[in-house]
Amino acid sequence: MILDAMERYGIERTYVSGLQDTISDEAQIEFLNHSVAEFIYENPAKIGGAVYVNPRHKNVLDVIKSATQDQGFEMIKLWCCTFADDLSVDPIMEYACENGIPVLFHAFKKSAEQIPNESTGIHVANIARRHPHTKIVMAHFGGNCYDGIPCIRDLHNVWCDQSGTPFHRNEIQYAVENLGAERVLFGTDNAYVSNIAQVLAADISEEQKEMIFSGNARKLLDRNYRI
Amino acid sequence: MDRFDVNCFCGNWPFFYVRENTVDDLLKLHNRHGIAGGLISSLEAIFYQDPYEAEVQLAKNIQGTPYRHIMILNPMLPAWKADLARCVEKLGVVGIRLMPGFHGYTLSDPVIDEVIKQVKQYDLYFMITLRMQDDRTTWMCHPAKVFMEDVADFVSRHSDVRILLNHIRLHEIDRLHELGVSWDNLYVDTSGFKDGINPIEPVIQRDFLDRHIIYGSGAPMLETYASVLQLETADIDAKRKEQIFSSEFYIHK
């Protein structure tokens, strides 16, 4: 389905991660990352990966090293196993910083039914302050952009992606006004047309749209690009 | 065939800044996407204690435009019936929009049966707006969920009124179908479809929705271009697309 969507909408490259239970055991993590690794191996030109980890696992750094050194993963993904600012995340951030690898944090402020350990903008801000030289992506604009974006507005090691955000108008424009276009990333989370349209319809320049669609991601993912 | 938007608004939203939110802005936005007109409501009328004031402003602002006025009707207000009469007779209102999640009632409330009598008396368009934004991202005001069981029961009790559901999600359509709802008098607009390679295609595959899907943008709260692009890029028959865009099955009584 991802490849079909990419072909249909002219998306050259997609970064994926595997997710299942909100708190994954080691076997599940291994299975999910193996599935993504196979996908990368089969489609190296089109698919990149974010290695999904549970910071509480003893082998977490081994999983990350193997994925990023041997299996072609280019990002690290953390979901709801811990809050983003949990102390167990620190070694991951240090490794990511040393190796120029961005860390993608799920963050979603919900008005109801917040998942246990589900980070919001403030958790991402806390970890970003502790690790100012680690490249961080706050997913979904923090869920509710008016909650998430103000938290990380002044933290220049944090980028934001629009994936999975509601298809409201003005969110891209709000993000660009608050963060600058250079810190906004295109993402889908399985919502292709609406998210493409959000960028195309935003009242921003063509150059800024290009940055959001691809330029910023290319720069961020370059391991030689350091903060 | 002209494109027609059955679900659009103008005005301010209390909880975040909505850019380009006037009738003139909407007209430009619609023109950009080949949309010739629409059924429009006032965002302020959702929240005002005396919503008639907002309806008067909307009536003034749409004079001479291709927009037709849909009143936000709150049947919990003591003078709702008199206001409806004033809106129809003085402001040219052509339909009403119920927002039960915002206004503190359910569709099984006896007052709704009285509302339906008025809808028939004035021959009005009738809409039920299920939500205005992603339910997860509300702030300060958290509208109650509108349950599909209530909608199904309501539809079965009012089979002689054409009902448009705004901003419905695909899983809610499937729930209505599971509940055995009759689609004869029931319509859905496209403003709530979002996920997947193309969110319109799975909706079209539901055969029971044939002639019951109509184009609605949710502008200016939602991105109009998203609603246009998803229909334009859908892998469906061109004639079917134009039928949805033109809203012909709903608009032409």
XYZ file of C-alpha atoms in Angstrom:
480
model
C 0.000 0.000 0.000
C 2.817 2.433 0.834
C 4.497 1.820 -2.506
C 1.182 2.250 -4.325
C 0.567 5.550 -2.601
C 4.092 6.747 -3.342
C 3.678 6.020 -7.014
C 0.281 7.660 -7.142
C 1.304 10.886 -5.457
C 4.869 11.197 -6.686
C 6.542 10.523 -3.349
C 10.166 9.529 -3.973
C 11.094 8.201 -0.582
C 9.196 7.210 2.575
C 10.452 6.533 6.081
C 8.552 3.845 7.968
C 8.596 2.218 11.369
C 6.786 -0.774 12.806
C 4.341 -0.351 15.672
C 2.054 -2.773 17.456
C 1.407 -2.778 21.219
C 1.971 0.496 23.022
C 4.470 -1.277 25.267
C 6.375 -3.789 23.195
C 8.464 -6.654 24.514
C 11.802 -7.545 23.000
C 10.389 -10.203 20.699
C 7.821 -7.843 19.266
C 10.417 -5.127 18.732
C 12.619 -7.616 16.905
C 9.751 -8.763 14.711
C 8.659 -5.218 13.834
C 12.142 -4.001 13.001
C 12.844 -7.128 10.991
C 9.734 -6.452 8.901
C 10.870 -2.916 8.214
C 14.421 -4.077 7.453
C 13.067 -6.453 4.827
C 10.999 -3.665 3.329
C 14.108 -1.472 3.138
C 16.158 -4.307 1.659
C 13.560 -4.942 -1.030
C 13.106 -1.253 -1.881
C 16.340 0.534 -1.029
C 15.710 3.490 -3.302
C 12.232 4.169 -2.018
C 12.060 3.069 1.595
C 14.006 4.224 4.607
C 13.421 3.179 8.171
C 13.176 4.357 11.733
C 14.201 1.658 14.173
C 11.523 1.296 16.850
C 12.759 0.704 20.377
C 11.617 0.450 23.958
C 14.076 2.516 26.037
C 13.570 0.209 29.043
C 14.987 -2.846 27.295
C 18.522 -3.800 28.294
C 19.482 -4.451 24.687
C 18.135 -1.159 23.367
C 21.499 0.248 22.288
C 22.459 -3.023 20.624
C 19.205 -2.947 18.669
C 19.861 0.622 17.564
C 23.495 -0.013 16.633
C 22.647 -3.062 14.581
C 19.789 -1.296 12.821
C 21.636 1.912 12.030
C 25.024 0.386 11.230
C 24.072 -2.819 9.423
C 20.437 -2.708 8.303
C 20.090 0.711 6.746
C 17.863 2.388 9.322
C 18.327 6.157 9.379
C 16.222 7.254 12.329
C 15.242 6.081 15.793
C 11.550 5.937 16.687
C 10.070 6.109 20.185
C 6.359 5.746 20.781
C 4.568 5.104 24.084
C 6.850 2.717 25.981
C 8.006 5.668 28.074
C 7.496 9.397 28.037
C 9.975 11.166 25.786
C 11.745 12.731 28.766
C 12.129 9.522 30.771
C 15.703 9.107 32.043
C 15.954 5.780 30.229
C 15.913 7.729 26.953
C 19.165 9.568 27.696
C 21.596 6.867 26.433
C 19.650 6.702 23.166
C 19.930 10.464 22.755
C 23.670 10.343 23.413
C 24.182 7.623 20.806
C 22.016 9.511 18.311
C 23.989 12.690 18.900
C 27.351 10.972 18.453
C 26.204 9.440 15.164
C 24.120 12.264 13.691
C 20.915 10.210 13.735
C 17.571 11.946 14.288
C 15.235 10.661 17.009
C 11.542 10.697 16.131
C 9.193 11.019 19.091
C 5.497 10.306 18.872
C 3.729 13.187 20.614
C -0.015 13.705 20.715
C -1.910 15.908 23.099
C -5.446 14.549 23.290
C -8.504 16.069 24.850
C -9.538 12.580 25.991
C -8.215 9.028 26.050
C -4.537 9.922 26.261
C -2.554 6.692 26.041
C -0.451 5.884 29.144
C 3.113 7.179 28.605
C 1.971 9.092 25.526
C 4.203 12.113 25.192
C 3.062 15.622 24.420
C 4.996 18.684 23.412
C 6.235 19.380 26.913
C 7.897 15.965 27.198
C 9.653 16.507 23.892
C 10.757 19.948 25.024
C 12.232 18.509 28.217
C 14.355 15.913 26.414
C 15.372 18.466 23.773
C 16.693 20.789 26.481
C 18.677 17.944 28.066
C 20.184 17.036 24.674
C 20.516 20.272 22.712
C 22.834 18.748 20.102
C 20.649 15.752 19.272
C 18.389 16.063 16.245
C 14.782 15.487 17.283
C 11.518 15.193 15.359
C 8.246 15.789 17.193
C 5.616 13.838 15.259
C 2.130 15.042 14.394
C 2.917 18.674 15.346
C 2.404 17.294 18.850
C -1.135 16.171 17.897
C -2.803 19.431 18.694
C -0.479 21.926 17.039
C -1.556 24.740 19.342
C -0.333 22.678 22.288
C 2.757 21.052 20.798
C 4.367 23.744 18.696
C 4.595 26.447 21.383
C 6.461 23.978 23.624
C 9.330 23.550 21.183
C 9.186 26.914 19.402
C 12.555 28.079 20.738
C 14.288 24.702 20.682
C 16.198 24.651 17.426
C 17.152 20.997 17.646
C 13.469 20.028 17.211
C 11.736 19.606 13.860
C 8.029 18.826 13.485
C 6.126 16.653 11.065
C 2.503 16.994 10.089
C 1.749 13.265 9.897
C -1.605 12.157 11.195
C -2.666 15.634 12.134
C -6.233 16.659 11.565
C -6.888 18.080 8.148
C -7.528 21.546 9.459
C -6.597 24.537 7.411
C -3.810 26.787 8.590
C -1.758 24.194 10.462
C 1.153 24.305 8.039
C 1.016 28.068 8.025
C 0.868 28.160 11.815
C 3.873 25.832 12.006
C 5.869 27.886 9.512
C 5.052 31.136 11.297
C 6.146 29.705 14.637
C 9.074 27.484 13.704
C 10.224 28.672 10.312
C 9.749 26.528 7.213
C 13.142 24.915 7.775
C 11.839 22.989 10.818
C 8.646 21.623 9.244
C 8.549 18.166 7.645
C 6.018 16.490 5.367
C 4.497 13.267 6.710
C 1.373 11.249 6.147
C 0.651 8.585 8.757
C -1.591 7.067 6.091
C -3.370 10.334 5.277
C -1.930 11.088 1.874
C -4.208 13.436 -0.037
C -5.166 15.659 2.845
C -1.580 16.155 3.983
C -0.286 16.844 0.490
C -3.109 19.331 -0.005
C -2.339 21.049 3.307
C 1.166 21.850 2.093
C 0.177 22.778 -1.449
C -2.613 25.081 -0.269
C -0.640 26.815 2.469
C 0.001 30.505 1.986
C 3.774 30.078 1.875
C 6.333 30.329 -0.927
C 7.101 27.569 -3.421
C 10.585 27.387 -1.952
C 9.155 26.808 1.520
C 6.864 24.070 0.168
C 9.863 22.339 -1.404
C 11.700 22.537 1.907
C 8.756 20.934 3.686
C 8.193 18.241 1.069
C 11.825 17.118 0.866
C 14.632 19.591 1.453
C 14.414 19.662 5.221
C 14.277 15.881 5.512
C 17.316 15.421 3.286
C 19.279 17.809 5.475
C 18.059 16.349 8.752
C 18.834 12.774 7.740
C 22.354 13.569 6.602
C 24.491 12.093 9.370
C 27.144 14.694 8.715
C 24.675 17.459 9.516
C 25.154 18.278 13.187
C 23.713 20.907 15.471
C -22.124 20.748 -14.014
C -21.305 23.288 -11.309
C -19.591 22.189 -8.154
C -21.533 22.944 -4.988
C -20.353 22.841 -1.370
C -23.049 21.757 1.100
C -20.946 22.270 4.235
C -19.177 25.587 4.612
C -18.971 28.396 7.139
C -17.706 31.864 7.716
C -16.758 33.691 10.879
C -14.525 33.229 13.883
C -13.786 30.081 15.855
C -13.285 30.779 19.558
C -10.373 28.413 20.125
C -7.908 29.172 17.342
C -7.372 31.761 14.647
C -9.054 30.799 11.391
C -7.402 32.623 8.522
C -9.414 33.774 5.482
C -12.759 33.363 7.192
C -15.038 35.936 5.557
C -17.653 35.355 2.878
C -15.396 37.142 0.370
C -12.513 34.856 1.329
C -14.711 31.813 0.898
C -15.872 33.014 -2.490
C -12.270 33.385 -3.656
C -11.371 29.986 -2.227
C -14.326 28.339 -3.925
C -13.635 30.089 -7.217
C -10.070 28.805 -7.098
C -11.427 25.267 -7.041
C -14.303 25.682 -9.455
C -16.985 25.658 -6.788
C -19.943 27.799 -7.773
C -21.779 28.119 -4.461
C -22.725 26.500 -1.234
C -24.865 26.091 1.823
C -23.261 28.308 4.425
C -23.561 28.741 8.187
C -22.128 31.132 10.745
C -19.473 29.846 13.113
C -20.451 32.462 15.683
C -24.050 31.235 15.659
C -22.863 27.975 17.202
C -21.736 29.803 20.337
C -23.824 32.923 20.779
C -26.473 32.857 23.470
C -28.691 34.764 21.052
C -27.569 33.254 17.753
C -30.042 35.360 15.780
C -27.516 38.210 15.961
C -24.983 36.085 14.111
C -27.602 34.948 11.601
C -28.431 38.568 10.782
C -24.770 39.267 10.084
C -24.471 36.225 7.861
C -27.604 37.182 5.928
C -26.124 40.625 5.231
C -22.769 39.203 4.219
C -24.107 36.696 1.700
C -26.417 39.113 -0.096
C -25.631 39.000 -3.799
C -23.428 35.915 -3.453
C -24.107 32.346 -4.603
C -24.438 31.167 -1.012
C -27.629 29.967 0.639
C -28.142 30.447 4.321
C -28.286 27.515 6.740
C -29.276 28.526 10.264
C -27.605 26.968 13.287
C -30.617 25.875 15.297
C -30.231 25.233 19.015
C -33.523 23.759 20.244
C -32.432 24.165 23.856
C -32.897 27.918 23.563
C -36.262 29.180 24.754
C -37.087 31.176 21.618
C -35.795 28.768 18.998
C -39.123 28.431 17.219
C -39.666 32.182 16.946
C -36.085 32.627 15.813
C -36.542 30.006 13.133
C -39.626 31.818 11.873
C -37.723 35.118 11.809
C -34.775 33.515 10.054
C -36.959 32.005 7.346
C -39.244 34.983 6.847
C -36.793 37.863 7.247
C -33.364 36.440 6.452
C -34.171 33.957 3.715
C -32.842 30.930 5.554
C -33.242 27.760 3.459
C -32.197 25.138 5.962
C -31.152 24.329 9.496
C -28.142 22.677 11.024
C -28.422 20.834 14.349
C -25.295 20.479 16.469
C -26.331 18.193 19.327
C -22.789 17.607 20.528
C -22.356 21.320 21.182
C -25.760 22.226 22.502
C -26.443 19.562 25.104
C -29.212 17.342 23.790
C -29.556 14.061 21.938
C -31.527 13.224 18.838
C -34.005 11.288 20.970
C -35.030 14.443 22.846
C -38.757 15.076 22.239
C -38.048 18.657 21.174
C -36.354 17.335 18.034
C -39.655 15.950 16.808
C -41.004 19.486 17.057
C -38.011 20.740 15.106
C -38.795 18.266 12.355
C -42.360 19.554 12.150
C -40.943 23.006 11.494
C -38.524 21.647 8.897
C -41.456 20.155 7.019
C -43.606 23.242 7.434
C -40.957 25.518 5.931
C -39.575 22.911 3.514
C -36.018 23.320 4.769
C -32.762 21.551 4.192
C -31.898 19.627 7.340
C -28.391 18.812 8.544
C -26.895 17.171 11.593
C -23.287 18.190 12.152
C -21.480 15.424 14.011
C -18.306 17.375 14.772
C -16.375 20.449 13.716
C -12.837 19.174 14.124
C -10.857 16.082 15.042
C -12.430 14.865 18.294
C -8.981 14.391 19.841
C -7.901 17.988 19.507
C -10.717 19.996 21.038
C -9.759 22.519 23.661
C -11.803 24.081 26.465
C -15.121 23.106 24.840
C -15.457 19.346 24.363
C -18.613 18.553 22.369
C -20.446 15.375 23.334
C -20.173 12.423 21.002
C -23.141 11.870 18.710
C -23.806 8.134 18.756
C -24.735 6.349 15.561
C -27.362 4.371 17.474
C -29.165 7.663 18.120
C -28.771 8.710 14.505
C -30.151 5.401 13.267
C -33.125 5.610 15.584
C -33.756 9.204 14.530
C -33.609 8.319 10.830
C -36.062 5.470 11.310
C -38.521 7.808 13.065
C -38.268 10.476 10.361
C -38.241 8.666 7.071
C -40.078 11.520 5.370
C -37.322 14.107 5.907
C -34.088 14.290 3.957
C -31.208 14.248 6.421
C -27.641 15.286 5.705
C -24.903 14.152 8.095
C -21.900 16.469 8.070
C -18.347 15.438 8.885
C -19.073 11.738 9.309
C -16.189 9.258 9.455
C -16.093 6.031 7.457
C -16.395 3.794 10.518
C -19.542 5.684 11.508
C -21.068 5.026 8.097
C -20.323 1.350 8.551
C -21.871 1.433 12.010
C -25.059 2.964 10.607
C -25.155 0.250 7.992
C -24.699 -2.438 10.660
C -27.621 -0.919 12.505
C -29.763 -1.421 9.420
C -30.405 2.228 8.733
C -32.381 3.061 5.608
C -30.344 5.264 3.278
C -33.391 6.366 1.293
C -33.533 9.756 2.977
C -30.006 9.893 4.389
C -26.995 11.678 2.891
C -23.389 12.159 3.944
C -20.971 14.862 2.914
C -17.309 14.287 2.123
C -15.824 16.604 4.742
C -15.009 13.836 7.243
C -13.049 11.510 4.965
C -9.309 11.561 5.445
C -7.334 8.338 5.734
C -5.845 5.939 3.223
C -4.377 6.185 -0.244
C -7.558 7.948 -1.287
C -10.288 8.355 1.325
C -13.141 8.658 -1.169
C -12.584 5.329 -2.876
C -13.589 3.071 0.035
C -16.680 5.208 0.571
C -17.694 4.803 -3.053
C -17.286 1.046 -2.692
C -20.184 1.012 -0.242
C -22.943 0.362 -2.777
C -25.625 1.441 -0.341
C -24.259 4.979 -0.567
C -24.945 5.290 -4.265
C -26.449 8.772 -4.826
C -26.071 9.584 -1.131
C -22.548 11.065 -1.039
C -22.325 14.788 -1.655
C -19.512 17.285 -1.666
C -18.820 19.259 1.507
C -15.582 20.983 2.419
C -15.957 22.053 6.037
C -14.258 25.318 5.020
C -12.725 27.377 6.476
C -12.074 25.081 9.462
C -10.946 22.264 7.193
C -8.707 22.467 4.149
C -10.879 22.920 1.061
C -8.142 21.825 -1.295
C -7.895 18.508 0.573
C -11.580 17.828 -0.036
C -11.235 18.801 -3.695
C -8.021 16.900 -4.357
C -9.242 13.680 -2.799
C -12.237 13.653 -5.092
C -10.315 14.779 -8.172
C -7.675 12.070 -7.690
C -10.103 9.289 -6.772
C -10.008 6.322 -9.097
C -13.717 6.419 -9.834
C -15.921 7.150 -12.780
C -15.741 10.797 -13.898
C -19.492 11.102 -14.030
C -19.761 9.870 -10.456
C -17.227 12.474 -9.357
C -19.221 15.245 -10.930
C -22.409 13.967 -9.342
C -20.745 14.156 -5.947
C -19.158 17.554 -6.640
C -22.440 19.006 -7.849
C -24.348 17.629 -4.857
C -27.202 17.254 -7.301
C -28.967 14.427 -5.515
C -29.321 16.526 -2.404
C -29.613 20.073 -3.646
C -32.339 19.516 -6.208
C -35.339 18.698 -4.106
